[in-house]
Amino acid sequence: MSTYEYLLTHEIKPSQQRICLMEFLLKHRIHPTAEEVYSRLSPSMPTLSKTTVYNTLKLFVQKGAAQMLTIDERNACFDADITKHAHFLCKECGKVYDLHEVPSHWQQLPEDTLGHLIDEVQLYYRGTCRKCAEKQAKKKLKPTK
Amino acid sequence: MSTYEYLLTHEIKPSQQRICLMEFLLKHRIHPTAEEVYSRLSPSMPTLSKTTVYNTLKLFVQKGAAQMLTIDERNACFDADITKHAHFLCKECGKVYDLHEVPSHWQQLPEDTLGHLIDEVQLYYRGTCRKCAEKQAKKKLKPTK
DNA sequence: GTGCTTGCAAATCGTTTGCAATAGC
DNA sequence: GCTATTGCAAACGATTTGCAAGCAC
């Protein structure tokens, strides 16, 4: 299915900008922030504005074509993978990773919700990612001081 | 145990402001934002500054005496209950509720973390809280228009 | 041409920073 | 007196808003 058709299945009118943004999200599963999307796309789309990036990402979320992650306190990031899956934030480098290997019990909604109506679940982990942990281990072995 | 002693157990030097803030957090389990803490305390502490509120809340989190929640995209909120428990955000009224009744499997760290070192877990639900759901139901029965 | 989409500039809001005043040992 | 804490004002950065221009059917 083309991105054009994919947007239609989510009731999103496919404009040039929307297609490019969705294509970017689908291709680069890096959980980009609005800022990142803008800076990566603007070289090839000189007239693209940040406002459009913000508007479009918000539209995708509203229409269920993307999810917004609030795992990073500083800025929201976006994921076109709309299946429920856990996320991991590295506090060192700020990267967000998928964690599909987490057992999926958490995805089921609890029976007792105190009467609240739940329509979204997010499981967030935070810590130090593999790469940063390795970097730190090396530093300890041969310190630069 | 007094708040003074409680702060000491977390290696936090108990100043006037720190005691008041921690007392507020312990007494009012409403997951306040920094702004809320400030506006609720400043009437009785006229010289209190927002900077101090931000500094102090950050200190509490660093020392493990409070946790920061990023469930609300707009602003961080704080919880002096440092036990692992799920949270629910009402998208209508913005309130954050504890959900202690959620089965606790999710609190256990997954075996396969792709090599990442996890030191924090958060489970967030979002939807419509009981009060807001009731309000909406009433509106439907006797619409004002 | 009508209505939605885009893009610019300015505004907003939460949070941080620089630095001087203050408090507590 | 020295060090850590506090508080003000300014800076900052992410996001939103108002509005004019552009596009598509």
Tab-separated table of C-alpha atoms (C1' of nucleotides) in Angstrom:
chain	number	residue	atom	x	y	z
A	1	MET	CA	0.000	0.000	0.000
A	2	SER	CA	1.287	3.451	-0.876
A	3	THR	CA	1.676	6.119	1.753
A	4	TYR	CA	-1.071	7.977	-0.084
A	5	GLU	CA	-3.478	5.095	0.428
A	6	TYR	CA	-2.234	4.524	3.950
A	7	LEU	CA	-3.148	8.063	4.958
A	8	LEU	CA	-6.592	7.599	3.437
A	9	THR	CA	-7.198	4.516	5.571
A	10	HIS	CA	-6.750	6.818	8.560
A	11	GLU	CA	-9.085	9.464	7.126
A	12	ILE	CA	-6.239	11.872	6.514
A	13	LYS	CA	-6.346	13.895	3.301
A	14	PRO	CA	-3.014	13.158	1.663
A	15	SER	CA	-1.213	16.402	0.863
A	16	GLN	CA	2.392	16.595	-0.304
A	17	GLN	CA	3.637	17.523	3.150
A	18	ARG	CA	1.603	14.874	4.928
A	19	ILE	CA	2.856	12.169	2.594
A	20	CYS	CA	6.471	13.198	3.080
A	21	LEU	CA	6.131	13.351	6.844
A	22	MET	CA	4.420	9.988	7.102
A	23	GLU	CA	6.974	8.487	4.741
A	24	PHE	CA	9.727	9.798	6.953
A	25	LEU	CA	8.123	8.385	10.082
A	26	LEU	CA	7.550	5.009	8.479
A	27	LYS	CA	11.067	4.790	7.095
A	28	HIS	CA	13.031	6.145	10.050
A	29	ARG	CA	11.837	4.426	13.184
A	30	ILE	CA	13.907	6.664	15.398
A	31	HIS	CA	11.087	8.263	17.412
A	32	PRO	CA	11.927	11.735	16.165
A	33	THR	CA	10.873	14.959	17.819
A	34	ALA	CA	9.042	17.595	15.775
A	35	GLU	CA	12.316	19.490	15.613
A	36	GLU	CA	14.158	16.440	14.233
A	37	VAL	CA	11.516	15.782	11.616
A	38	TYR	CA	11.783	19.385	10.530
A	39	SER	CA	15.554	19.530	10.349
A	40	ARG	CA	15.838	16.216	8.512
A	41	LEU	CA	13.159	17.054	5.958
A	42	SER	CA	13.657	20.755	5.402
A	43	PRO	CA	16.783	20.377	3.212
A	44	SER	CA	14.722	18.490	0.643
A	45	MET	CA	11.571	20.530	1.301
A	46	PRO	CA	12.789	24.112	1.466
A	47	THR	CA	9.359	25.641	2.005
A	48	LEU	CA	8.408	23.303	4.836
A	49	SER	CA	7.600	25.148	8.030
A	50	LYS	CA	7.840	24.016	11.603
A	51	THR	CA	4.194	24.907	12.102
A	52	THR	CA	3.219	22.400	9.450
A	53	VAL	CA	5.356	19.750	11.102
A	54	TYR	CA	3.651	20.365	14.441
A	55	ASN	CA	0.186	20.498	12.870
A	56	THR	CA	0.732	17.381	10.829
A	57	LEU	CA	2.164	15.302	13.653
A	58	LYS	CA	-0.735	16.314	15.859
A	59	LEU	CA	-3.144	15.346	13.086
A	60	PHE	CA	-1.498	11.935	12.723
A	61	VAL	CA	-1.908	11.326	16.444
A	62	GLN	CA	-5.545	12.464	16.442
A	63	LYS	CA	-6.334	10.175	13.534
A	64	GLY	CA	-4.533	7.247	15.118
A	65	ALA	CA	-1.826	7.076	12.475
A	66	ALA	CA	0.985	7.728	14.948
A	67	GLN	CA	1.516	7.800	18.678
A	68	MET	CA	3.079	10.520	20.739
A	69	LEU	CA	5.564	9.526	23.416
A	70	THR	CA	6.080	11.649	26.509
A	71	ILE	CA	8.976	9.542	27.720
A	72	ASP	CA	11.411	12.414	27.301
A	73	GLU	CA	10.547	15.255	29.629
A	74	ARG	CA	12.014	17.840	27.284
A	75	ASN	CA	10.089	17.169	24.107
A	76	ALA	CA	7.453	14.906	22.683
A	77	CYS	CA	8.550	12.324	20.140
A	78	PHE	CA	6.572	10.413	17.566
A	79	ASP	CA	6.228	6.835	16.446
A	80	ALA	CA	4.387	5.651	13.339
A	81	ASP	CA	4.373	2.149	14.802
A	82	ILE	CA	0.954	2.243	16.408
A	83	THR	CA	1.088	-1.223	17.925
A	84	LYS	CA	1.354	-1.258	21.718
A	85	HIS	CA	4.967	-1.685	22.651
A	86	ALA	CA	7.260	-0.587	25.463
A	87	HIS	CA	9.843	2.158	25.056
A	88	PHE	CA	13.223	2.792	26.605
A	89	LEU	CA	14.837	6.204	27.015
A	90	CYS	CA	18.577	6.515	27.488
A	91	LYS	CA	19.209	9.301	29.968
A	92	GLU	CA	22.760	9.696	28.628
A	93	CYS	CA	22.241	10.111	24.896
A	94	GLY	CA	18.511	10.830	24.868
A	95	LYS	CA	17.738	8.135	22.284
A	96	VAL	CA	14.433	6.276	22.495
A	97	TYR	CA	14.413	2.550	21.685
A	98	ASP	CA	11.555	0.135	21.087
A	99	LEU	CA	11.378	-2.774	23.501
A	100	HIS	CA	9.229	-5.335	21.754
A	101	GLU	CA	10.735	-8.096	23.892
A	102	VAL	CA	8.903	-7.020	27.054
A	103	PRO	CA	6.200	-9.579	27.963
A	104	SER	CA	2.864	-8.132	26.947
A	105	HIS	CA	0.668	-8.489	30.067
A	106	TRP	CA	0.866	-4.765	30.648
A	107	GLN	CA	-0.983	-4.072	27.434
A	108	GLN	CA	-4.199	-5.536	28.788
A	109	LEU	CA	-6.337	-2.964	30.488
A	110	PRO	CA	-6.822	-3.578	34.213
A	111	GLU	CA	-10.222	-4.778	35.372
A	112	ASP	CA	-10.504	-2.248	38.154
A	113	THR	CA	-9.901	1.239	36.828
A	114	LEU	CA	-11.791	3.101	39.599
A	115	GLY	CA	-14.396	3.955	36.998
A	116	HIS	CA	-11.997	5.736	34.687
A	117	LEU	CA	-12.265	5.046	30.956
A	118	ILE	CA	-8.889	4.109	29.561
A	119	ASP	CA	-8.056	4.566	25.911
A	120	GLU	CA	-4.270	4.510	25.935
A	121	VAL	CA	-1.445	2.676	27.701
A	122	GLN	CA	2.259	3.443	27.666
A	123	LEU	CA	5.076	1.540	29.337
A	124	TYR	CA	8.265	3.541	29.678
A	125	TYR	CA	11.680	2.440	30.863
A	126	ARG	CA	14.557	4.782	31.524
A	127	GLY	CA	18.224	4.106	32.120
A	128	THR	CA	21.468	3.778	30.194
A	129	CYS	CA	21.457	2.237	26.739
A	130	ARG	CA	23.874	-0.484	25.653
A	131	LYS	CA	26.093	1.863	23.669
A	132	CYS	CA	26.394	4.418	26.427
A	133	ALA	CA	26.988	1.701	29.027
A	134	GLU	CA	29.856	0.316	26.925
A	135	LYS	CA	31.311	3.778	26.492
A	136	GLN	CA	31.242	4.317	30.247
A	137	ALA	CA	32.855	0.940	30.900
A	138	LYS	CA	35.749	1.806	28.565
A	139	LYS	CA	36.245	5.147	30.269
A	140	LYS	CA	36.642	3.386	33.595
A	141	LEU	CA	39.261	0.998	32.234
A	142	LYS	CA	41.485	3.698	30.752
A	143	PRO	CA	40.556	7.012	32.291
A	144	THR	CA	41.658	10.113	30.398
A	145	LYS	CA	42.727	11.981	33.535
B	1	MET	CA	8.989	10.287	61.710
B	2	SER	CA	9.056	14.034	61.186
B	3	THR	CA	9.488	15.517	57.749
B	4	TYR	CA	12.829	16.849	58.996
B	5	GLU	CA	14.026	13.322	59.745
B	6	TYR	CA	12.459	11.984	56.591
B	7	LEU	CA	14.501	14.363	54.456
B	8	LEU	CA	17.650	13.329	56.304
B	9	THR	CA	17.019	9.673	55.472
B	10	HIS	CA	17.255	10.734	51.829
B	11	GLU	CA	20.431	12.742	52.394
B	12	ILE	CA	18.643	16.021	51.889
B	13	LYS	CA	19.611	18.915	54.143
B	14	PRO	CA	16.324	20.014	55.658
B	15	SER	CA	15.840	23.733	55.088
B	16	GLN	CA	12.607	25.582	55.834
B	17	GLN	CA	11.562	25.545	52.204
B	18	ARG	CA	12.439	21.901	51.662
B	19	ILE	CA	10.456	20.840	54.694
B	20	CYS	CA	7.403	22.819	53.583
B	21	LEU	CA	7.562	21.451	50.045
B	22	MET	CA	7.978	17.867	51.165
B	23	GLU	CA	5.200	18.301	53.710
B	24	PHE	CA	2.967	19.582	50.954
B	25	LEU	CA	3.805	16.658	48.675
B	26	LEU	CA	3.231	14.123	51.429
B	27	LYS	CA	-0.059	15.660	52.521
B	28	HIS	CA	-1.584	16.437	49.135
B	29	ARG	CA	-1.225	13.399	46.926
B	30	ILE	CA	-2.510	15.245	43.898
B	31	HIS	CA	0.576	14.922	41.658
B	32	PRO	CA	1.067	18.664	41.511
B	33	THR	CA	3.098	20.487	38.906
B	34	ALA	CA	5.838	22.872	39.996
B	35	GLU	CA	3.457	25.714	39.216
B	36	GLU	CA	0.747	24.202	41.447
B	37	VAL	CA	3.137	23.677	44.332
B	38	TYR	CA	4.197	27.282	44.020
B	39	SER	CA	0.713	28.776	43.835
B	40	ARG	CA	-0.596	26.674	46.712
B	41	LEU	CA	2.354	27.407	49.002
B	42	SER	CA	3.208	30.986	48.147
B	43	PRO	CA	0.266	32.522	50.069
B	44	SER	CA	1.662	31.106	53.299
B	45	MET	CA	5.308	31.552	52.212
B	46	PRO	CA	5.398	35.005	50.669
B	47	THR	CA	9.101	34.967	49.889
B	48	LEU	CA	9.022	31.568	48.186
B	49	SER	CA	10.254	31.742	44.612
B	50	LYS	CA	9.439	29.551	41.661
B	51	THR	CA	13.132	28.876	41.185
B	52	THR	CA	13.299	27.332	44.625
B	53	VAL	CA	10.290	25.167	43.858
B	54	TYR	CA	11.935	23.901	40.675
B	55	ASN	CA	15.309	23.399	42.361
B	56	THR	CA	13.814	21.629	45.331
B	57	LEU	CA	11.585	19.303	43.337
B	58	LYS	CA	14.544	18.369	41.145
B	59	LEU	CA	16.612	17.715	44.254
B	60	PHE	CA	13.897	15.462	45.692
B	61	VAL	CA	13.871	13.436	42.476
B	62	GLN	CA	17.664	13.172	42.372
B	63	LYS	CA	17.766	11.978	45.962
B	64	GLY	CA	14.965	9.480	45.392
B	65	ALA	CA	12.519	11.233	47.706
B	66	ALA	CA	9.983	11.869	44.932
B	67	GLN	CA	9.296	10.757	41.408
B	68	MET	CA	8.674	12.902	38.387
B	69	LEU	CA	5.846	11.924	36.066
B	70	THR	CA	5.900	12.815	32.381
B	71	ILE	CA	2.385	11.558	31.805
B	72	ASP	CA	1.156	15.025	30.949
B	73	GLU	CA	2.816	16.338	27.830
B	74	ARG	CA	2.512	19.931	28.974
B	75	ASN	CA	4.247	19.837	32.325
B	76	ALA	CA	6.007	17.492	34.666
B	77	CYS	CA	4.221	16.563	37.861
B	78	PHE	CA	5.547	15.168	41.098
B	79	ASP	CA	4.685	12.363	43.463
B	80	ALA	CA	6.159	11.846	46.914
B	81	ASP	CA	4.866	8.264	46.813
B	82	ILE	CA	8.015	6.587	45.535
B	83	THR	CA	6.591	3.075	45.361
B	84	LYS	CA	6.106	1.766	41.840
B	85	HIS	CA	2.506	2.301	40.844
B	86	ALA	CA	0.584	3.027	37.671
B	87	HIS	CA	-0.857	6.450	36.866
B	88	PHE	CA	-3.885	7.609	34.972
B	89	LEU	CA	-4.240	10.980	33.230
B	90	CYS	CA	-7.660	12.361	32.411
B	91	LYS	CA	-7.439	14.093	29.062
B	92	GLU	CA	-10.523	16.172	29.888
B	93	CYS	CA	-9.650	17.710	33.259
B	94	GLY	CA	-5.915	17.051	33.297
B	95	LYS	CA	-5.954	15.362	36.717
B	96	VAL	CA	-3.556	12.529	37.436
B	97	TYR	CA	-4.778	9.607	39.529
B	98	ASP	CA	-2.910	6.740	41.165
B	99	LEU	CA	-3.915	3.289	39.992
B	100	HIS	CA	-2.688	0.965	42.696
B	101	GLU	CA	-5.191	-1.675	41.597
B	102	VAL	CA	-3.291	-2.528	38.412
B	103	PRO	CA	-1.716	-6.010	38.688
B	104	SER	CA	1.971	-5.542	39.330
B	105	HIS	CA	3.724	-7.752	36.721
B	106	TRP	CA	4.763	-4.679	34.797
B	107	GLN	CA	6.954	-3.546	37.676
B	108	GLN	CA	9.355	-6.414	37.167
B	109	LEU	CA	12.152	-5.561	34.801
B	110	PRO	CA	12.126	-7.602	31.581
B	111	GLU	CA	14.806	-10.265	31.158
B	112	ASP	CA	15.738	-9.192	27.661
B	113	THR	CA	16.487	-5.481	27.570
B	114	LEU	CA	18.706	-5.547	24.456
B	115	GLY	CA	21.627	-4.768	26.731
B	116	HIS	CA	20.154	-1.564	28.069
B	117	LEU	CA	20.431	-0.910	31.801
B	118	ILE	CA	17.050	-0.021	33.233
B	119	ASP	CA	16.704	1.983	36.390
B	120	GLU	CA	13.141	3.253	36.158
B	121	VAL	CA	9.734	2.020	35.001
B	122	GLN	CA	6.533	3.974	34.516
B	123	LEU	CA	3.129	2.707	33.450
B	124	TYR	CA	0.815	5.410	32.201
B	125	TYR	CA	-2.847	5.208	31.250
B	126	ARG	CA	-4.773	8.013	29.585
B	127	GLY	CA	-8.474	8.479	29.001
B	128	THR	CA	-11.488	10.035	30.688
B	129	CYS	CA	-11.799	9.953	34.461
B	130	ARG	CA	-14.935	8.844	36.271
B	131	LYS	CA	-16.050	12.360	37.128
B	132	CYS	CA	-15.618	13.672	33.593
B	133	ALA	CA	-17.288	10.594	32.130
B	134	GLU	CA	-20.317	11.157	34.388
B	135	LYS	CA	-20.438	14.818	33.431
B	136	GLN	CA	-20.412	13.899	29.753
B	137	ALA	CA	-23.157	11.322	30.242
B	138	LYS	CA	-25.382	13.922	31.912
B	139	LYS	CA	-24.793	16.379	29.085
B	140	LYS	CA	-26.025	13.821	26.602
B	141	LEU	CA	-29.220	13.159	28.546
B	142	LYS	CA	-30.243	16.808	28.849
B	143	PRO	CA	-28.303	18.864	26.323
B	144	THR	CA	-28.089	22.593	27.017
B	145	LYS	CA	-28.595	23.585	23.405
C	1	DG	C1'	-14.709	30.734	-5.213
C	2	DT	C1'	-14.918	28.192	-1.106
C	3	DG	C1'	-12.745	25.732	2.336
C	4	DC	C1'	-8.807	23.370	3.847
C	5	DT	C1'	-3.736	23.570	4.123
C	6	DT	C1'	0.431	25.944	4.609
C	7	DG	C1'	3.907	29.105	6.487
C	8	DC	C1'	5.579	33.127	8.674
C	9	DA	C1'	6.089	35.937	12.782
C	10	DA	C1'	4.816	36.753	17.237
C	11	DA	C1'	3.125	35.103	21.493
C	12	DT	C1'	2.937	31.809	25.185
C	13	DC	C1'	4.309	28.832	28.737
C	14	DG	C1'	7.151	25.732	31.392
C	15	DT	C1'	11.682	25.519	32.798
C	16	DT	C1'	16.613	26.918	33.351
C	17	DT	C1'	20.427	30.054	34.147
C	18	DG	C1'	23.325	33.880	35.999
C	19	DC	C1'	24.110	36.184	39.724
C	20	DA	C1'	23.465	38.827	43.905
C	21	DA	C1'	21.372	38.529	48.588
C	22	DT	C1'	20.702	35.601	52.493
C	23	DA	C1'	20.847	32.082	56.018
C	24	DG	C1'	22.911	28.615	58.879
C	25	DC	C1'	26.664	26.391	60.824
D	1	DG	C1'	33.466	33.860	57.602
D	2	DC	C1'	32.410	30.245	54.549
D	3	DT	C1'	29.400	27.402	51.977
D	4	DA	C1'	25.045	26.092	50.554
D	5	DT	C1'	20.488	27.850	49.712
D	6	DT	C1'	17.389	31.135	48.077
D	7	DG	C1'	15.162	34.440	44.939
D	8	DC	C1'	14.862	37.731	41.307
D	9	DA	C1'	15.120	38.836	36.489
D	10	DA	C1'	16.409	37.490	32.199
D	11	DA	C1'	17.088	33.827	28.925
D	12	DC	C1'	15.736	29.762	26.676
D	13	DG	C1'	13.347	26.346	24.019
D	14	DA	C1'	9.402	23.779	22.722
D	15	DT	C1'	4.937	24.483	21.211
D	16	DT	C1'	0.826	27.289	19.923
D	17	DT	C1'	-1.682	31.060	17.860
D	18	DG	C1'	-3.220	34.687	14.575
D	19	DC	C1'	-3.456	35.614	10.262
D	20	DA	C1'	-2.371	36.125	5.413
D	21	DA	C1'	-1.182	33.567	1.236
D	22	DG	C1'	-1.625	29.358	-1.503
D	23	DC	C1'	-3.761	25.232	-3.171
D	24	DA	C1'	-7.297	21.933	-4.742
D	25	DC	C1'	-11.600	20.501	-5.971
